[in-house]
Amino acid sequence: MPPPPNATVAVNPKLNDPKRPFPLELTRNIGIAAHIDAGKTTTTERVLFYTGMIHKIGDVDDGNTVTDWMEQERERGITITSAATTCFWTQKPEEGILKLFNGVKHRVNIIDTPGHVDFTAEVERSLRVLDGAVAVFCGVAGVQPQSETVWRQATKYKVPRIAFVNKMDRTGANFYKALSDIRVKLGANAWPIMLPVGQGENFRGVVDVVNQKAFVWPDDAENEKGNGIFYKITDVPADMAEQSRKAKQELIEAVADKDDEVGTLFLEEKPISDTVLKAGLRRLTCKIQIVPVLCGSAFKKRGIQPMVDAVIDYLPSPLEIPSTEGQDPDDAENRLEVKTDDNGKFCSLAFKLWTDPYVGKLVFFRVYRGKLNKGDTIYNPRTNKRERVSRVLMIQADKREEVDVTYAGDIAALVGVKNITTGDTLCDEDHAVLLEPPTFPEPVISMAVEAKTKPDHEKMSVALQRLAEEDPTFRVKTDEETGQTIIQGMGELHLEIIRDRMLREFKVETNAGKPQIAYREAATKPAEGEGKFIRQSGGRGQYGHVVIKLEPGERGSGHVIENKVVGGNIPKEYIGPAKDGIEEALMAGILAGYPVVDIKVAIIDGSYHEVDSSELAFKMAGIFAFKDAMKKAACIILEPVMKVELVTPEEYQGDLMGDLNRRRGRIMNIEARENVCAVHAEVPLEQMFGYATDIRSLSKGRASYSMEPSHFERVPEQVLAKILEQSKK
């Protein structure tokens, strides 16, 4: 249980190295995540200012924020890559305001993540290594499509979170509508711990529900002059007294429903002190059983300080999250616990790679157990290789600080290490463990690129290789028939940024073809296939024989290749090559050359020759067997379908819905909002090229849309004919 106010936080010496600069109990690793344009970067900038890490507030529109440090981010006003930064916060004792950690200094490591769906991998890998998150929502739009994606990602990695309803100063802002959205659309057990004092242009501050006090900021001009530092703590405004009292009673009941200590007091009708209530709320937040909801306006600099207090009060330290679980590299069934402890054996997860123009390749990692000293040797169980650590850096957005040691709970970067990819575990060789890597969606769009000049051709290959290492959702391949270099990504903006980075960072100019859809192939019924590879040329020949059985898997299940050969008909040394052959054939498909997905393949029989059999022969036999089976499996082609949210004034609703229908879209539901309506639809990606221009002309520039990948779906017959015709050209 957290300490009472003004108490010294008990530090566990068994888990904390005496030399570490900041105890684990006083550390918070958090992410700021939300839909694009909800105000994540602006919120982060305000937090850094109020914690004293920067002395002048930057703005996204001015291109001078700390965490948007790339040139492209500052030019476009969007976050492209997640940026890590560290700040320190001491909860100030304030009259009538209870805080669980009054007067205690905490270290807060913050990762500001992108909101655009094309860069969802950045959010995915950041949430994998964070202990808590602040989910930011727009007070006008509420829960938007990418908000749902971010929420699902946080749920997948069991990340506790608090919600911050931003932009309460905007016309049309509605805190209670946003709260309802969080409960209904996200299924969250969300309860307000702050209420807005006024909304829209009348937004002046927030009411603290637990303490029954109001934080009120001065008028716009005076507040701007003081950068939002100064506010008054007053009694709850008279017109909100009943509303505030009711909100506190509902909060007590919500906590009592799930927390034993508060629940016992509630049932015995004993008084529940604010300290006990906040402690219970903290326990439930750390267990992801409740989501505290706050509000404010990052742009107008109102409500940020109480939000930072809530991060300290309710989000967990690295010691309060469940122990990370990994597996034994030699036995996948053997689960190993990795408990946060400075004095344990070193274990960390590499979650991001980045090429720095000054220091070279950076490997970002989160330490889960033990500590890493400069000069130590680390082990990578995936490659079975060890490497000596020459330099360790702590990251402050685009600034780097060299350190001699990192401890459990730290997020840092290695310089100069090789053969490491996103998701690798780096650990002590004598205590090897494989941690669960983050998972990433498949690319949905592709484009052919070529260097503009011959000397740039080699430079382009190096640039693409490095960018593919950094970004797990970016792929590069060569079309065997045309020799073209094909790049694949999550959307048009994603590939546009890749080309822009090639020009700026690697000085490579490229020509690009028209974006193409990343279709997939799939089987619809079980089938068996047989493949034989026999060559006789006088001397030693080649012999491989494989029989397989395939069956369709569930949508989104990927592919599985199993060995079910009994009786030694195929020796063990040839099973691997046969699987490699099947894997290679999977990537090429049989209908139009697209990868095959959602399929289970079992090698069930075969034969070999004691002299003539070889690995190459069995690889070729595997390819032939797979192609033979696929011809009998009633193959289909799948296309990526996007979830689209269209927000439009009502007078354009009919025209825009008609346009979606023409694009083979399915209208899922229509939601009425103040002065506008939101249309939710599913539309094939192939139909969404150029949609931004069309929507502007149909609505005279007044409608907007956002989209994210939803699922793959069978293409209609008329589209299939067109795809097959194009594949033959």
XYZ file of C-alpha atoms in Angstrom:
729
model
C 0.000 0.000 0.000
C 1.327 3.509 -0.762
C 2.652 5.567 2.141
C 0.470 8.190 3.806
C 0.939 11.836 2.713
C 4.263 13.487 3.595
C 5.789 10.135 4.577
C 9.163 8.979 3.314
C 8.804 6.240 0.693
C 10.249 2.957 1.914
C 12.982 1.787 -0.449
C 13.682 -1.941 -0.617
C 17.506 -2.303 -0.348
C 17.332 -5.914 -1.561
C 16.024 -4.795 -4.945
C 17.865 -1.471 -5.315
C 21.600 -1.203 -5.960
C 23.014 1.294 -3.398
C 24.821 3.163 -6.214
C 21.754 3.747 -8.383
C 20.877 7.458 -8.619
C 17.116 6.968 -8.273
C 15.243 4.151 -6.451
C 12.920 1.864 -8.397
C 10.007 2.779 -6.118
C 10.269 6.410 -7.271
C 10.479 5.645 -11.011
C 7.653 5.773 -13.535
C 8.019 4.553 -17.132
C 5.042 5.939 -19.053
C 3.905 6.480 -22.634
C 1.695 9.212 -24.051
C -0.537 7.558 -26.657
C -3.632 8.536 -28.666
C -5.265 9.124 -32.044
C -3.503 11.539 -34.397
C -4.003 15.211 -33.443
C -5.417 14.482 -29.956
C -2.576 16.506 -28.428
C 0.042 13.959 -27.278
C 3.151 15.951 -28.205
C 1.692 19.216 -26.842
C 0.846 17.440 -23.568
C 4.376 16.009 -23.334
C 5.872 19.456 -24.009
C 3.830 20.977 -21.153
C 4.872 18.180 -18.791
C 8.554 18.799 -19.581
C 8.098 22.527 -18.914
C 6.297 22.154 -15.574
C 8.846 19.573 -14.400
C 11.671 22.021 -15.178
C 13.326 19.980 -17.959
C 12.854 22.804 -20.484
C 12.615 26.535 -19.867
C 10.567 27.554 -22.874
C 7.411 25.857 -24.102
C 7.453 24.757 -27.738
C 4.418 24.149 -29.944
C 3.749 21.603 -32.704
C 2.578 24.367 -35.052
C 5.853 26.239 -34.554
C 7.937 23.077 -35.103
C 9.992 23.537 -31.927
C 8.856 20.783 -29.564
C 11.396 18.567 -27.786
C 10.011 15.152 -28.726
C 9.242 15.974 -32.378
C 12.905 16.416 -33.256
C 13.074 14.970 -36.789
C 12.916 17.502 -39.647
C 9.931 15.707 -41.183
C 8.041 15.815 -37.858
C 8.564 19.540 -37.468
C 7.606 20.274 -41.068
C 4.453 18.140 -41.061
C 3.354 18.734 -37.458
C 3.014 14.990 -36.762
C 4.960 12.481 -34.668
C 6.706 9.835 -36.795
C 9.039 8.114 -34.360
C 8.590 7.559 -30.636
C 10.915 9.765 -28.584
C 12.117 9.044 -25.043
C 12.800 11.749 -22.477
C 13.229 11.947 -18.699
C 11.937 14.463 -16.168
C 11.559 14.784 -12.392
C 8.460 15.751 -10.408
C 8.020 16.564 -6.739
C 4.426 16.663 -5.543
C 3.969 20.004 -3.804
C 1.961 20.108 -0.551
C -1.066 22.294 -1.325
C -3.779 23.453 1.026
C -6.609 20.964 1.236
C -5.182 18.737 -1.532
C -4.247 15.182 -0.559
C -1.482 13.534 -2.586
C -0.077 10.112 -1.858
C 3.548 11.169 -2.300
C 3.624 14.779 -1.049
C 7.141 16.246 -1.120
C 8.735 13.107 -2.628
C 10.759 13.522 -5.838
C 10.018 10.995 -8.614
C 11.783 10.270 -11.889
C 9.422 9.988 -14.869
C 10.635 8.420 -18.136
C 8.244 9.463 -20.917
C 7.857 8.067 -24.435
C 5.813 10.245 -26.813
C 4.346 7.964 -29.478
C 2.929 8.656 -32.978
C -0.823 8.813 -33.549
C -0.893 8.190 -37.309
C -1.879 4.629 -38.202
C 1.060 4.320 -40.629
C 3.438 4.416 -37.661
C 1.531 2.059 -35.374
C 4.660 -0.106 -34.932
C 6.206 2.700 -32.876
C 3.269 2.560 -30.455
C 3.344 -1.238 -30.353
C 6.990 -1.558 -29.366
C 6.831 1.348 -26.919
C 3.862 -0.112 -25.036
C 5.668 -3.466 -24.874
C 8.328 -1.993 -22.566
C 6.334 0.599 -20.586
C 4.829 0.202 -17.115
C 1.958 2.673 -17.583
C 0.339 4.952 -20.141
C -1.561 8.210 -20.396
C -4.231 7.767 -23.067
C -5.085 11.194 -24.494
C -8.528 11.792 -26.020
C -9.882 14.808 -27.863
C -12.661 16.492 -25.854
C -14.592 17.164 -29.077
C -14.134 13.921 -31.059
C -13.940 11.539 -28.067
C -12.766 8.023 -28.912
C -11.493 7.892 -32.518
C -10.390 4.867 -34.588
C -6.703 5.030 -33.695
C -7.663 5.558 -30.026
C -9.232 2.089 -30.174
C -6.107 0.591 -31.745
C -3.832 2.128 -29.092
C -6.170 0.921 -26.337
C -6.129 -2.631 -27.708
C -2.324 -2.551 -27.878
C -2.110 -1.407 -24.240
C -4.551 -4.140 -23.200
C -2.512 -6.769 -25.082
C 0.626 -5.885 -23.115
C -1.296 -5.429 -19.815
C -0.333 -1.753 -19.446
C -2.176 0.177 -16.675
C -3.421 3.550 -17.891
C -5.085 6.807 -16.964
C -7.187 8.790 -19.444
C -6.716 12.505 -20.132
C -9.547 14.236 -22.024
C -7.712 17.069 -23.776
C -8.865 20.127 -25.750
C -11.574 21.056 -23.249
C -11.166 24.668 -24.445
C -12.395 23.798 -27.969
C -15.894 24.697 -29.170
C -18.025 21.560 -28.943
C -15.895 19.935 -26.206
C -17.995 17.592 -24.061
C -16.275 15.797 -21.178
C -19.229 13.526 -20.396
C -19.592 12.453 -24.029
C -15.877 11.543 -24.117
C -16.256 9.655 -20.807
C -19.219 7.720 -22.236
C -17.166 6.902 -25.351
C -14.324 5.501 -23.210
C -16.783 3.293 -21.349
C -18.867 2.143 -24.323
C -16.396 1.974 -27.235
C -13.377 0.792 -25.245
C -15.242 -1.205 -22.600
C -13.185 0.511 -19.886
C -14.214 0.748 -16.227
C -13.575 4.504 -16.389
C -14.371 6.931 -13.538
C -13.665 10.658 -13.432
C -11.270 11.918 -10.762
C -11.372 15.406 -12.316
C -14.373 17.334 -13.652
C -14.160 20.374 -15.958
C -15.005 23.828 -14.636
C -16.749 25.128 -17.763
C -16.332 23.736 -21.283
C -15.319 25.258 -24.627
C -14.347 28.916 -24.409
C -15.588 28.956 -20.768
C -13.140 26.242 -19.630
C -11.286 27.673 -16.619
C -10.014 24.725 -14.612
C -10.817 21.367 -13.024
C -12.506 20.015 -9.895
C -10.550 17.401 -7.933
C -13.251 14.803 -7.147
C -11.367 13.057 -4.317
C -10.338 16.244 -2.470
C -13.480 18.218 -3.405
C -11.398 21.240 -4.381
C -11.129 23.239 -7.611
C -7.981 24.232 -9.540
C -8.783 27.463 -11.382
C -6.455 29.175 -13.863
C -6.609 32.946 -14.582
C -8.018 34.384 -17.829
C -6.315 33.615 -21.152
C -4.005 36.650 -21.321
C -2.744 36.322 -17.743
C -2.480 32.531 -17.992
C -0.479 32.777 -21.239
C 1.846 35.318 -19.645
C 2.500 32.985 -16.700
C 2.726 29.882 -18.945
C 0.013 28.180 -16.902
C 2.223 27.934 -13.808
C -0.093 29.905 -11.550
C -3.507 28.680 -10.461
C -5.776 29.084 -7.451
C -7.082 26.283 -5.266
C -10.645 27.091 -4.255
C -13.759 25.390 -2.965
C -15.889 23.673 -5.600
C -17.998 26.296 -7.446
C -21.540 26.428 -6.008
C -23.146 25.393 -9.300
C -20.989 22.223 -9.355
C -21.199 21.265 -5.659
C -23.930 18.609 -6.056
C -22.398 17.228 -9.263
C -18.966 16.967 -7.599
C -20.358 15.325 -4.434
C -22.255 12.776 -6.544
C -19.107 12.030 -8.630
C -17.137 11.289 -5.437
C -19.848 8.969 -4.095
C -19.919 7.073 -7.409
C -16.108 6.831 -7.356
C -16.185 5.401 -3.799
C -18.775 2.811 -4.877
C -16.739 1.879 -8.003
C -13.561 1.366 -5.934
C -15.435 -0.481 -3.164
C -16.859 -2.861 -5.762
C -13.403 -4.171 -6.689
C -11.017 -3.363 -3.795
C -11.276 -5.496 -0.634
C -10.071 -2.856 1.834
C -12.349 -0.058 0.610
C -15.172 -2.578 0.043
C -15.051 -3.798 3.655
C -15.286 -0.264 5.019
C -18.122 0.518 2.599
C -20.160 -2.546 3.594
C -19.602 -1.862 7.296
C -20.733 1.728 6.644
C -17.534 3.074 8.174
C -16.025 6.370 6.961
C -13.656 6.052 3.986
C -10.873 8.618 4.239
C -9.434 10.283 1.141
C -6.114 8.526 1.824
C -7.775 5.100 1.855
C -9.808 5.938 -1.260
C -6.742 7.076 -3.250
C -4.736 4.035 -2.105
C -7.541 1.730 -3.267
C -7.802 3.599 -6.573
C -4.050 3.189 -7.053
C -4.207 -0.563 -6.420
C -7.028 -1.004 -8.928
C -5.329 1.161 -11.574
C -2.122 -0.878 -11.272
C -4.187 -4.071 -11.690
C -5.955 -2.572 -14.770
C -9.330 -2.913 -13.044
C -10.180 0.789 -13.193
C -9.212 3.771 -15.368
C -9.061 7.200 -13.679
C -10.204 9.953 -16.073
C -8.861 13.521 -15.972
C -9.392 16.533 -18.199
C -7.672 19.728 -19.277
C -6.316 21.724 -22.175
C -2.653 21.174 -23.010
C -2.670 23.990 -25.565
C -4.184 26.488 -23.097
C -1.887 25.151 -20.319
C -4.680 24.120 -17.947
C -4.928 20.861 -16.031
C -1.434 19.492 -16.768
C -0.002 19.680 -13.216
C -2.869 17.602 -11.715
C -2.351 15.096 -14.529
C 1.350 14.686 -13.608
C 0.301 14.237 -9.968
C -2.055 11.466 -11.140
C 0.820 9.742 -13.003
C 2.773 9.631 -9.711
C -0.223 8.701 -7.550
C -1.834 6.012 -9.703
C 0.549 4.539 -12.287
C 2.920 1.789 -11.098
C 6.658 1.779 -10.520
C 8.657 -1.051 -12.171
C 8.302 -2.988 -8.891
C 4.494 -2.872 -8.966
C 3.923 -4.491 -12.341
C 3.673 -8.302 -12.537
C 6.995 -10.061 -13.126
C 7.818 -10.388 -16.814
C 7.586 -13.951 -18.060
C 9.966 -15.475 -20.576
C 10.789 -18.930 -21.876
C 13.825 -21.159 -21.699
C 15.671 -20.868 -25.086
C 16.193 -24.651 -25.061
C 12.699 -25.611 -23.871
C 9.731 -23.475 -24.979
C 7.453 -25.206 -22.433
C 9.630 -24.092 -19.518
C 8.419 -20.622 -18.445
C 10.899 -18.430 -16.554
C 10.038 -15.512 -14.277
C 12.023 -12.294 -14.692
C 11.519 -10.247 -11.536
C 12.546 -6.578 -11.375
C 15.704 -6.489 -9.254
C 18.988 -4.566 -9.585
C 20.889 -7.454 -8.018
C 19.575 -10.220 -10.291
C 21.229 -11.510 -13.449
C 20.999 -9.078 -16.379
C 17.990 -9.395 -18.671
C 16.621 -6.794 -21.112
C 14.556 -6.449 -24.287
C 15.768 -4.613 -27.421
C 12.615 -2.861 -28.608
C 13.858 -0.373 -31.199
C 16.734 0.218 -33.628
C 17.656 3.656 -34.912
C 20.438 4.951 -37.165
C 21.922 8.115 -35.691
C 23.898 10.288 -38.154
C 26.549 11.006 -35.518
C 27.023 7.854 -33.439
C 25.785 5.155 -35.848
C 23.318 2.374 -35.031
C 21.498 2.719 -31.698
C 19.753 -0.238 -30.036
C 17.132 0.948 -27.536
C 16.571 -1.516 -24.698
C 14.557 -1.794 -21.487
C 16.315 -3.406 -18.506
C 14.014 -5.811 -16.666
C 16.499 -7.368 -14.261
C 20.032 -6.712 -13.082
C 22.318 -3.970 -14.346
C 24.559 -3.448 -17.363
C 28.018 -1.905 -17.008
C 30.085 -0.473 -19.817
C 32.502 -3.254 -20.820
C 30.144 -6.119 -19.865
C 29.398 -8.953 -22.294
C 25.780 -9.520 -23.328
C 24.272 -12.668 -24.838
C 21.583 -12.920 -27.534
C 19.725 -16.287 -27.229
C 18.206 -15.899 -30.722
C 21.599 -15.901 -32.447
C 23.576 -17.693 -29.689
C 26.135 -14.894 -29.958
C 27.761 -12.734 -27.301
C 29.013 -9.203 -27.659
C 30.982 -6.731 -25.572
C 29.255 -3.453 -24.665
C 31.487 -0.468 -25.438
C 29.059 2.457 -24.980
C 25.738 2.944 -23.183
C 23.655 6.103 -23.672
C 20.685 7.605 -21.863
C 18.381 9.323 -24.360
C 16.786 12.760 -24.021
C 14.788 13.079 -27.283
C 17.595 13.862 -29.805
C 20.301 14.395 -27.136
C 22.506 11.583 -25.829
C 24.279 11.262 -22.483
C 26.921 8.569 -22.015
C 26.658 6.556 -18.777
C 28.740 3.813 -17.171
C 25.874 1.668 -15.877
C 22.121 1.169 -16.350
C 19.831 -0.448 -13.786
C 16.574 -2.428 -13.709
C 13.674 -0.300 -14.942
C 15.925 1.927 -17.095
C 15.358 2.618 -20.793
C 18.677 3.274 -22.562
C 20.546 2.658 -25.836
C 23.582 0.642 -26.897
C 26.048 1.828 -29.527
C 28.137 -0.347 -31.834
C 26.468 -3.737 -31.287
C 25.691 -6.002 -34.259
C 23.265 -8.775 -35.231
C 20.442 -7.442 -33.044
C 16.892 -6.957 -34.319
C 13.732 -5.543 -32.769
C 12.381 -7.948 -30.144
C 15.693 -9.642 -29.262
C 16.393 -10.496 -25.622
C 19.802 -9.382 -24.348
C 20.796 -11.179 -21.167
C 23.399 -12.961 -19.045
C 24.654 -16.073 -20.869
C 24.492 -18.281 -17.751
C 20.862 -17.279 -17.144
C 19.526 -17.163 -20.703
C 15.849 -16.363 -21.228
C 13.682 -15.348 -24.199
C 11.252 -12.512 -23.467
C 8.099 -12.090 -25.543
C 8.879 -9.726 -28.448
C 6.372 -7.113 -29.628
C 4.198 -8.217 -32.560
C 3.637 -6.094 -35.650
C 0.967 -5.932 -38.373
C 1.727 -6.996 -41.928
C 2.367 -4.286 -44.581
C -0.680 -3.432 -46.707
C 0.826 -1.345 -49.510
C 3.824 -1.660 -51.833
C 5.684 0.504 -54.310
C 8.512 0.009 -56.810
C 11.518 2.332 -56.317
C 14.734 2.910 -58.246
C 17.722 5.179 -57.759
C 17.779 8.204 -60.070
C 21.469 7.748 -60.902
C 23.686 4.680 -61.227
C 26.103 5.700 -58.420
C 23.088 5.982 -56.093
C 22.008 2.392 -56.718
C 24.394 0.849 -54.185
C 23.719 3.642 -51.673
C 19.985 2.946 -52.046
C 20.473 -0.731 -51.111
C 22.381 0.231 -47.953
C 19.762 2.870 -47.038
C 16.840 0.479 -47.511
C 18.569 -2.243 -45.507
C 19.138 0.115 -42.569
C 15.611 1.490 -42.682
C 14.177 -2.052 -42.783
C 16.272 -2.957 -39.712
C 14.782 -0.005 -37.829
C 11.142 -0.488 -38.829
C 9.554 -3.966 -38.538
C 6.546 -2.886 -40.651
C 8.763 -1.806 -43.560
C 9.890 -4.561 -45.951
C 12.171 -4.606 -48.989
C 12.252 -7.294 -51.672
C 13.329 -7.729 -55.279
C 10.790 -8.791 -57.895
C 12.445 -11.837 -59.493
C 10.710 -11.363 -62.838
C 11.318 -7.630 -63.340
C 14.351 -7.080 -61.107
C 12.587 -4.084 -59.521
C 13.131 -3.150 -55.881
C 9.760 -3.287 -54.085
C 9.218 -1.509 -50.763
C 6.237 -2.369 -48.552
C 4.713 -0.434 -45.673
C 1.604 0.517 -43.715
C 0.370 3.310 -45.987
C 1.177 6.004 -48.537
C 2.502 8.394 -45.870
C 4.737 5.673 -44.441
C 6.422 5.046 -47.810
C 6.605 8.773 -48.539
C 8.491 9.329 -45.252
C 10.837 6.426 -46.092
C 11.740 8.040 -49.430
C 12.152 11.413 -47.735
C 14.509 9.900 -45.135
C 16.541 8.222 -47.884
C 17.070 11.630 -49.465
C 17.858 13.554 -46.254
C 19.814 10.972 -44.272
C 21.450 8.913 -47.009
C 21.514 11.471 -49.879
C 19.754 9.039 -52.244
C 17.214 10.383 -54.748
C 14.655 7.863 -55.975
C 11.920 7.490 -58.563
C 8.799 5.676 -57.397
C 6.022 3.803 -59.138
C 2.348 3.966 -58.288
C 1.486 2.411 -54.884
C 0.213 -1.171 -55.166
C -1.954 -3.197 -52.813
C -0.314 -5.993 -50.800
C -2.799 -8.763 -51.593
C -2.628 -12.226 -49.992
C -3.571 -15.716 -51.173
C -5.352 -18.341 -49.088
C -6.677 -21.886 -49.396
C -10.368 -22.605 -48.797
C -10.343 -26.398 -48.434
C -7.913 -29.129 -47.267
C -5.702 -30.782 -49.860
C -2.744 -33.118 -50.194
C 0.240 -32.571 -52.448
C 3.260 -34.573 -53.521
C 6.593 -33.280 -54.715
C 9.468 -35.241 -56.233
C 12.793 -33.876 -57.313
C 14.812 -36.470 -59.265
C 17.867 -35.720 -61.388
C 20.196 -38.356 -62.847
C 23.306 -37.267 -64.719
C 25.710 -40.215 -64.817
C 27.362 -39.636 -61.457
C 25.659 -38.899 -58.152
C 22.076 -37.763 -58.740
C 19.513 -35.819 -56.775
C 16.526 -37.371 -55.009
C 13.916 -35.790 -52.761
C 10.325 -36.856 -52.163
C 7.840 -35.039 -49.884
C 4.105 -35.533 -49.272
C 2.212 -32.770 -47.455
C -1.286 -32.054 -46.247
C -2.561 -28.488 -45.947
C -5.708 -27.026 -44.479
C -7.026 -23.469 -44.120
C -6.386 -21.676 -40.818
C -8.430 -18.974 -39.138
C -8.215 -15.462 -40.589
C -5.188 -13.667 -39.168
C -3.497 -16.862 -37.925
C -0.508 -16.624 -40.326
C 1.035 -19.931 -41.328
C 2.218 -23.016 -39.459
C 4.478 -25.764 -40.877
C 4.675 -29.031 -38.895
C 6.535 -32.300 -39.228
C 4.249 -35.325 -38.882
C 6.433 -37.895 -40.617
C 6.557 -41.227 -38.767
C 8.803 -44.219 -39.237
C 11.824 -42.305 -40.485
C 10.619 -42.112 -44.102
C 12.385 -38.728 -44.264
C 15.546 -38.412 -42.128
C 15.562 -35.541 -39.650
C 18.333 -33.701 -41.486
C 16.051 -33.316 -44.537
C 12.947 -32.068 -42.664
C 14.461 -28.584 -42.250
C 15.225 -28.135 -45.976
C 11.727 -29.413 -46.862
C 10.221 -26.813 -44.522
C 12.448 -24.137 -46.098
C 11.116 -25.105 -49.520
C 7.500 -24.878 -48.320
C 8.274 -21.512 -46.694
C 9.751 -20.218 -49.956
C 6.734 -21.416 -51.959
C 4.425 -19.765 -49.409
C 5.917 -16.369 -50.193
C 5.195 -16.679 -53.929
C 1.669 -18.175 -53.976
C 0.247 -19.794 -57.121
C -2.527 -17.511 -58.382
C -0.851 -14.131 -58.765
C 2.444 -14.384 -56.898
C 1.206 -13.038 -53.538
C 2.185 -14.590 -50.158
C -0.090 -17.333 -48.817
C -1.514 -16.705 -45.333
C -3.757 -18.401 -42.764
C -2.709 -21.950 -43.578
C -1.520 -25.055 -41.734
C 0.914 -27.337 -43.557
C 1.931 -30.779 -42.294
C 4.689 -32.908 -43.848
C 3.134 -36.385 -43.593
C 5.269 -38.697 -45.731
C 8.033 -39.006 -48.298
C 11.048 -41.098 -49.188
C 14.781 -40.700 -49.604
C 17.764 -42.305 -51.330
C 20.795 -43.208 -49.224
C 23.230 -41.839 -51.813
C 21.375 -39.348 -54.004
C 19.296 -37.433 -51.411
C 20.482 -33.961 -50.462
C 19.211 -30.828 -48.710
C 18.716 -29.080 -52.063
C 16.647 -31.998 -53.412
C 14.313 -31.931 -50.397
C 13.971 -28.166 -50.545
C 12.867 -28.439 -54.202
C 10.542 -31.338 -53.322
C 8.965 -29.163 -50.618
C 8.316 -26.395 -53.165
C 6.754 -28.816 -55.660
C 4.592 -30.492 -52.989
C 3.218 -27.163 -51.782
C 2.375 -25.992 -55.301
C 0.713 -29.322 -56.054
C -1.470 -29.094 -52.923
C -2.405 -25.452 -53.518
C -3.734 -26.293 -57.003
C -6.297 -28.585 -55.334
C -7.110 -26.257 -52.405
C -9.512 -23.860 -54.181
C -7.307 -20.793 -53.690
C -8.649 -17.282 -53.303
C -7.082 -13.821 -53.143
C -7.565 -11.639 -50.062
C -7.436 -7.843 -50.008
C -6.776 -5.497 -47.069
C -9.919 -3.796 -45.769
C -9.669 -0.512 -43.858
C -11.778 0.729 -40.986
C -12.757 4.287 -41.977
C -14.232 7.040 -39.807
C -15.699 9.921 -41.796
C -16.703 13.106 -39.923
C -18.891 15.474 -41.958
C -21.497 18.215 -41.590
C -24.945 16.673 -42.082
C -25.643 18.415 -45.399
C -22.861 16.410 -47.100
C -23.674 13.091 -45.446
C -25.721 11.686 -48.350
C -23.143 12.494 -51.054
C -20.267 11.109 -49.007
C -22.100 7.894 -48.080
C -22.982 7.413 -51.753
C -19.280 7.833 -52.567
C -18.341 5.190 -49.967
C -20.859 2.777 -51.484
C -19.301 3.328 -54.927
C -15.968 2.372 -53.383
C -17.354 -1.031 -52.317
C -17.634 0.301 -48.751
C -19.922 -1.131 -46.074
C -21.504 1.395 -43.708
C -21.242 -0.080 -40.185
C -22.967 2.682 -38.210
C -23.697 6.402 -38.167
C -23.175 8.452 -35.036
C -24.672 11.902 -34.453
C -22.377 14.443 -32.835
C -22.840 18.142 -32.225
C -23.328 19.807 -35.657
C -21.677 16.864 -37.453
C -22.136 13.149 -37.938
C -19.542 10.387 -37.886
C -19.900 7.593 -40.435
C -18.080 4.339 -39.625
C -17.410 2.092 -42.597
C -15.220 -0.723 -43.885
C -13.696 -0.030 -47.306
C -11.130 -1.989 -49.376
C -7.748 -0.204 -49.358
C -7.613 -0.418 -53.170
C -10.536 2.014 -53.289
C -9.033 4.558 -50.885
C -6.277 5.973 -53.107
C -6.927 9.649 -53.736
C -9.774 9.716 -51.209
C -8.422 12.822 -49.447
C -8.854 14.879 -52.639
C -12.316 13.488 -53.397
C -13.633 14.088 -49.896
C -12.487 17.718 -50.035
C -14.307 18.383 -53.310
C -17.509 16.622 -52.193
C -17.689 18.534 -48.882
C -16.071 21.836 -49.922
C -13.210 21.052 -47.564
C -15.407 20.630 -44.467
C -15.250 16.837 -43.966
C -12.329 14.824 -42.632
C -11.539 11.134 -42.326
C -9.138 8.705 -40.711
C -8.537 5.054 -41.440
C -6.666 2.066 -40.059
C -6.149 -1.547 -41.236
C -9.002 -3.812 -40.136
C -8.716 -7.254 -41.745
C -8.220 -9.170 -44.997
C -11.263 -10.234 -47.014
C -11.919 -12.260 -50.179
C -11.907 -10.102 -53.303
C -15.044 -10.122 -55.519
C -14.880 -12.014 -58.825
C -14.645 -8.887 -61.026
C -11.681 -7.598 -58.990
C -10.062 -11.048 -59.005
C -10.156 -11.115 -62.819
C -8.404 -7.749 -62.960
C -5.710 -8.843 -60.476
C -5.014 -12.061 -62.394
C -4.810 -10.146 -65.671
C -2.291 -7.683 -64.196
C -0.177 -10.518 -62.758
C 0.242 -12.007 -66.258
C 1.616 -8.778 -67.743
